[in-house]
mmCIF file of C-alpha atoms in Angstrom:
data_model
loop_
_atom_site.group_PDB
_atom_site.id
_atom_site.type_symbol
_atom_site.label_atom_id
_atom_site.label_comp_id
_atom_site.label_asym_id
_atom_site.label_seq_id
_atom_site.Cartn_x
_atom_site.Cartn_y
_atom_site.Cartn_z
ATOM 1 C CA MET A 437 105.656 122.366 -59.277
ATOM 2 C CA LEU A 438 102.530 121.749 -61.281
ATOM 3 C CA ASN A 439 102.141 122.154 -65.017
ATOM 4 C CA HIS A 440 98.807 120.671 -66.097
ATOM 5 C CA ILE A 441 96.429 121.943 -68.744
ATOM 6 C CA THR A 442 93.113 120.709 -70.128
ATOM 7 C CA ILE A 443 91.669 122.215 -73.301
ATOM 8 C CA MET A 444 88.687 121.391 -75.481
ATOM 9 C CA GLY A 445 88.250 122.481 -79.059
ATOM 10 C CA ARG A 446 87.875 121.462 -82.676
ATOM 11 C CA LEU A 447 90.726 120.422 -84.951
ATOM 12 C CA VAL A 448 91.457 123.170 -87.490
ATOM 13 C CA ALA A 449 93.063 120.662 -89.901
ATOM 14 C CA ASP A 450 93.834 116.964 -90.123
ATOM 15 C CA PRO A 451 96.672 115.821 -87.828
ATOM 16 C CA GLU A 452 100.186 115.783 -89.258
ATOM 17 C CA LEU A 453 102.028 112.570 -88.405
ATOM 18 C CA ARG A 454 105.823 112.462 -88.747
ATOM 19 C CA THR A 455 108.653 110.272 -87.583
ATOM 20 C CA THR A 456 111.812 111.688 -86.026
ATOM 21 C CA PRO A 457 115.231 110.556 -87.288
ATOM 22 C CA GLY A 458 115.339 108.360 -84.184
ATOM 23 C CA GLY A 459 112.133 106.563 -85.232
ATOM 24 C CA VAL A 460 109.738 108.197 -82.748
ATOM 25 C CA THR A 461 106.298 109.156 -84.078
ATOM 26 C CA VAL A 462 105.019 112.670 -83.423
ATOM 27 C CA ALA A 463 101.698 114.234 -84.367
ATOM 28 C CA THR A 464 100.828 117.915 -84.418
ATOM 29 C CA VAL A 465 97.342 119.381 -84.449
ATOM 30 C CA ARG A 466 95.864 122.799 -83.941
ATOM 31 C CA LEU A 467 92.723 123.272 -81.867
ATOM 32 C CA ALA A 468 90.259 126.142 -82.113
ATOM 33 C CA VAL A 469 89.257 126.821 -78.510
ATOM 34 C CA ASP A 470 86.474 129.301 -77.738
ATOM 35 C CA ARG A 471 86.923 131.642 -74.799
ATOM 36 C CA ASP A 472 84.408 131.527 -71.947
ATOM 37 C CA PHE A 473 83.450 135.176 -72.285
ATOM 38 C CA LYS A 474 82.285 137.510 -75.039
ATOM 39 C CA ASN A 475 84.129 140.543 -76.387
ATOM 40 C CA LYS A 476 82.516 143.702 -74.966
ATOM 41 C CA GLN A 477 82.659 145.591 -78.277
ATOM 42 C CA THR A 478 81.494 142.884 -80.666
ATOM 43 C CA GLY A 479 79.442 140.682 -78.335
ATOM 44 C CA GLU A 480 81.092 137.609 -79.894
ATOM 45 C CA ARG A 481 83.241 134.936 -78.327
ATOM 46 C CA GLU A 482 86.837 135.042 -79.423
ATOM 47 C CA THR A 483 88.719 131.919 -80.408
ATOM 48 C CA ASP A 484 92.263 130.903 -79.529
ATOM 49 C CA PHE A 485 94.196 128.589 -81.843
ATOM 50 C CA ILE A 486 96.378 126.297 -79.755
ATOM 51 C CA ASN A 487 99.097 124.000 -81.066
ATOM 52 C CA VAL A 488 99.156 120.467 -79.646
ATOM 53 C CA VAL A 489 102.020 117.968 -79.925
ATOM 54 C CA ALA A 490 101.645 114.261 -79.173
ATOM 55 C CA TRP A 491 104.311 111.562 -79.112
ATOM 56 C CA ARG A 492 104.449 107.794 -79.720
ATOM 57 C CA GLN A 493 101.153 105.879 -79.276
ATOM 58 C CA THR A 494 99.229 109.039 -78.483
ATOM 59 C CA ALA A 495 100.417 110.490 -81.820
ATOM 60 C CA GLU A 496 99.319 107.367 -83.670
ATOM 61 C CA PHE A 497 95.927 107.443 -81.916
ATOM 62 C CA ILE A 498 95.347 111.075 -82.887
ATOM 63 C CA SER A 499 96.322 110.530 -86.512
ATOM 64 C CA ARG A 500 94.084 107.479 -86.794
ATOM 65 C CA TYR A 501 90.879 108.674 -85.113
ATOM 66 C CA PHE A 502 90.836 112.465 -85.364
ATOM 67 C CA ALA A 503 90.237 114.669 -88.393
ATOM 68 C CA LYS A 504 89.480 118.288 -89.205
ATOM 69 C CA GLY A 505 86.379 119.490 -87.361
ATOM 70 C CA ARG A 506 86.423 116.768 -84.717
ATOM 71 C CA MET A 507 86.024 117.894 -81.099
ATOM 72 C CA ALA A 508 88.896 116.859 -78.831
ATOM 73 C CA VAL A 509 89.662 117.194 -75.141
ATOM 74 C CA VAL A 510 93.407 117.283 -74.496
ATOM 75 C CA GLU A 511 95.135 116.879 -71.147
ATOM 76 C CA GLY A 512 98.806 117.602 -70.921
ATOM 77 C CA ARG A 513 101.345 120.224 -70.040
ATOM 78 C CA LEU A 514 102.065 123.668 -71.434
ATOM 79 C CA GLN A 515 105.474 123.976 -73.022
ATOM 80 C CA ILE A 516 107.191 127.175 -74.129
ATOM 81 C CA ARG A 517 110.091 126.522 -76.474
ATOM 82 C CA PRO A 518 112.475 128.915 -78.188
ATOM 83 C CA TYR A 519 113.239 128.704 -81.902
ATOM 84 C CA THR A 520 114.846 130.780 -84.635
ATOM 85 C CA ASP A 521 112.681 131.795 -87.598
ATOM 86 C CA ARG A 522 113.779 131.858 -91.245
ATOM 87 C CA ASP A 523 115.023 135.426 -90.907
ATOM 88 C CA GLY A 524 117.247 134.524 -87.942
ATOM 89 C CA ASN A 525 115.001 136.157 -85.322
ATOM 90 C CA LYS A 526 114.660 134.446 -81.954
ATOM 91 C CA ARG A 527 111.040 133.555 -81.143
ATOM 92 C CA THR A 528 109.088 131.458 -78.669
ATOM 93 C CA ALA A 529 106.257 129.036 -79.316
ATOM 94 C CA ALA A 530 103.649 127.889 -76.832
ATOM 95 C CA GLU A 531 102.195 124.412 -77.295
ATOM 96 C CA VAL A 532 100.412 121.735 -75.315
ATOM 97 C CA VAL A 533 102.236 118.429 -75.044
ATOM 98 C CA ALA A 534 99.382 115.901 -74.976
ATOM 99 C CA GLU A 535 99.422 113.176 -72.363
ATOM 100 C CA ASN A 536 95.789 112.075 -72.807
ATOM 101 C CA ILE A 537 93.259 112.847 -75.514
ATOM 102 C CA TYR A 538 89.531 112.191 -75.468
ATOM 103 C CA PHE A 539 86.748 112.479 -78.014
ATOM 104 C CA GLY A 540 84.777 115.627 -77.237
ATOM 105 C CA ASP A 541 81.839 114.743 -79.464
ATOM 106 C CA SER A 542 79.719 111.654 -79.986
ATOM 107 C CA VAL A 543 80.130 111.418 -83.762
ATOM 108 C CA ARG A 544 81.209 107.954 -84.888
ATOM 109 C CA ARG A 545 82.698 107.789 -88.335
ATOM 110 C CA ASP A 546 83.465 104.618 -90.312
ATOM 111 C CA GLY A 547 83.028 102.305 -87.345
ATOM 112 C CA GLU A 548 85.220 104.284 -84.953
ATOM 113 C CA GLY A 549 84.725 103.541 -81.324
ATOM 114 C CA GLY A 550 84.213 106.274 -78.786
ATOM 115 C CA GLY A 551 86.609 106.713 -75.944
ATOM 116 C CA SER A 552 90.008 108.044 -75.301
ATOM 117 C CA TYR A 553 93.652 107.162 -75.292
ATOM 118 C CA SER A 554 96.041 107.421 -72.440
ATOM 119 C CA PRO A 555 99.386 105.616 -72.284
ATOM 120 C CA SER A 556 98.143 103.319 -69.513
ATOM 121 C CA SER A 557 95.293 102.028 -71.692
ATOM 122 C CA TYR A 558 97.791 100.029 -73.767
ATOM 123 C CA ALA A 559 99.507 98.557 -70.726
ATOM 124 C CA ALA A 560 97.607 95.268 -70.548
ATOM 125 C CA PRO A 561 95.697 93.275 -73.142
ATOM 126 C CA ALA A 562 91.932 93.103 -72.894
ATOM 127 C CA SER A 563 90.711 90.213 -70.760
ATOM 128 C CA ARG A 564 89.070 87.322 -72.535
ATOM 129 C CA PRO A 565 86.666 84.714 -71.151
ATOM 130 C CA ALA A 566 88.137 81.421 -70.058
ATOM 131 C CA PRO A 567 88.023 78.573 -72.590
ATOM 132 C CA GLY A 568 84.691 76.779 -72.441
ATOM 133 C CA TYR A 569 82.841 79.753 -70.912
ATOM 134 C CA GLU A 570 79.432 80.389 -72.436
ATOM 135 C CA PRO A 571 77.460 83.520 -71.496
ATOM 136 C CA PRO A 572 73.888 82.999 -70.280
ATOM 137 C CA MET A 573 71.277 82.987 -73.031
ATOM 138 C CA GLY A 574 67.638 83.978 -73.231
ATOM 139 C CA ASP A 575 65.465 85.821 -70.743
ATOM 140 C CA GLU A 576 66.945 84.196 -67.651
ATOM 141 C CA ASP A 577 67.114 86.359 -64.563
ATOM 142 C CA GLN A 578 70.817 87.021 -64.093
ATOM 143 C CA PHE A 579 70.392 88.281 -60.543
ATOM 144 C CA ALA A 580 69.061 86.211 -57.698
ATOM 145 C CA GLU A 581 68.105 86.907 -54.099
ATOM 146 C CA LEU A 582 70.569 85.667 -51.498
ATOM 147 C CA SER A 583 68.781 83.473 -49.012
ATOM 148 C CA ASP A 584 71.424 83.770 -46.290
ATOM 149 C CA ASP A 585 72.030 87.533 -46.575
ATOM 150 C CA ASP A 586 72.787 88.894 -43.092
ATOM 151 C CA GLY A 587 72.963 92.529 -44.281
ATOM 152 C CA ASP A 588 76.653 92.973 -43.452
ATOM 153 C CA LEU A 589 78.990 94.247 -46.104
ATOM 154 C CA PRO A 590 81.787 91.839 -47.013
ATOM 155 C CA PHE A 591 84.555 94.375 -46.391
#
């Protein structure tokens, strides 16, 4: 079965970062997501406010780089969970459990880099040039014609 959701909206407030008793970090945010159509009576687009939950490194990424008003694109799964309110009534809550989150705007604040976070992006360290490697300098042409090009692809 498939449970995949992608939403795009602006953060209503700064992310809340907490740690569970077991030491796992969790961040919660709320996104204001505009509907694709306008209300027939008012002629205005309505907005849905969607709760998003992120765990571990994704939670830390959200709390570090996102703030109120920032546009975010969230990929994840929809989760419906039951809970009991303060009055003892049984309720359900719908939330998106974030698997990937991307910047939805191009605003860079305080030296932030653009991009996204997905769990696989932390899997391997960034590659570094070999010791002694020096990149080409100046106006040198970095591309050259191949004299023995037979036109065949190498694969």
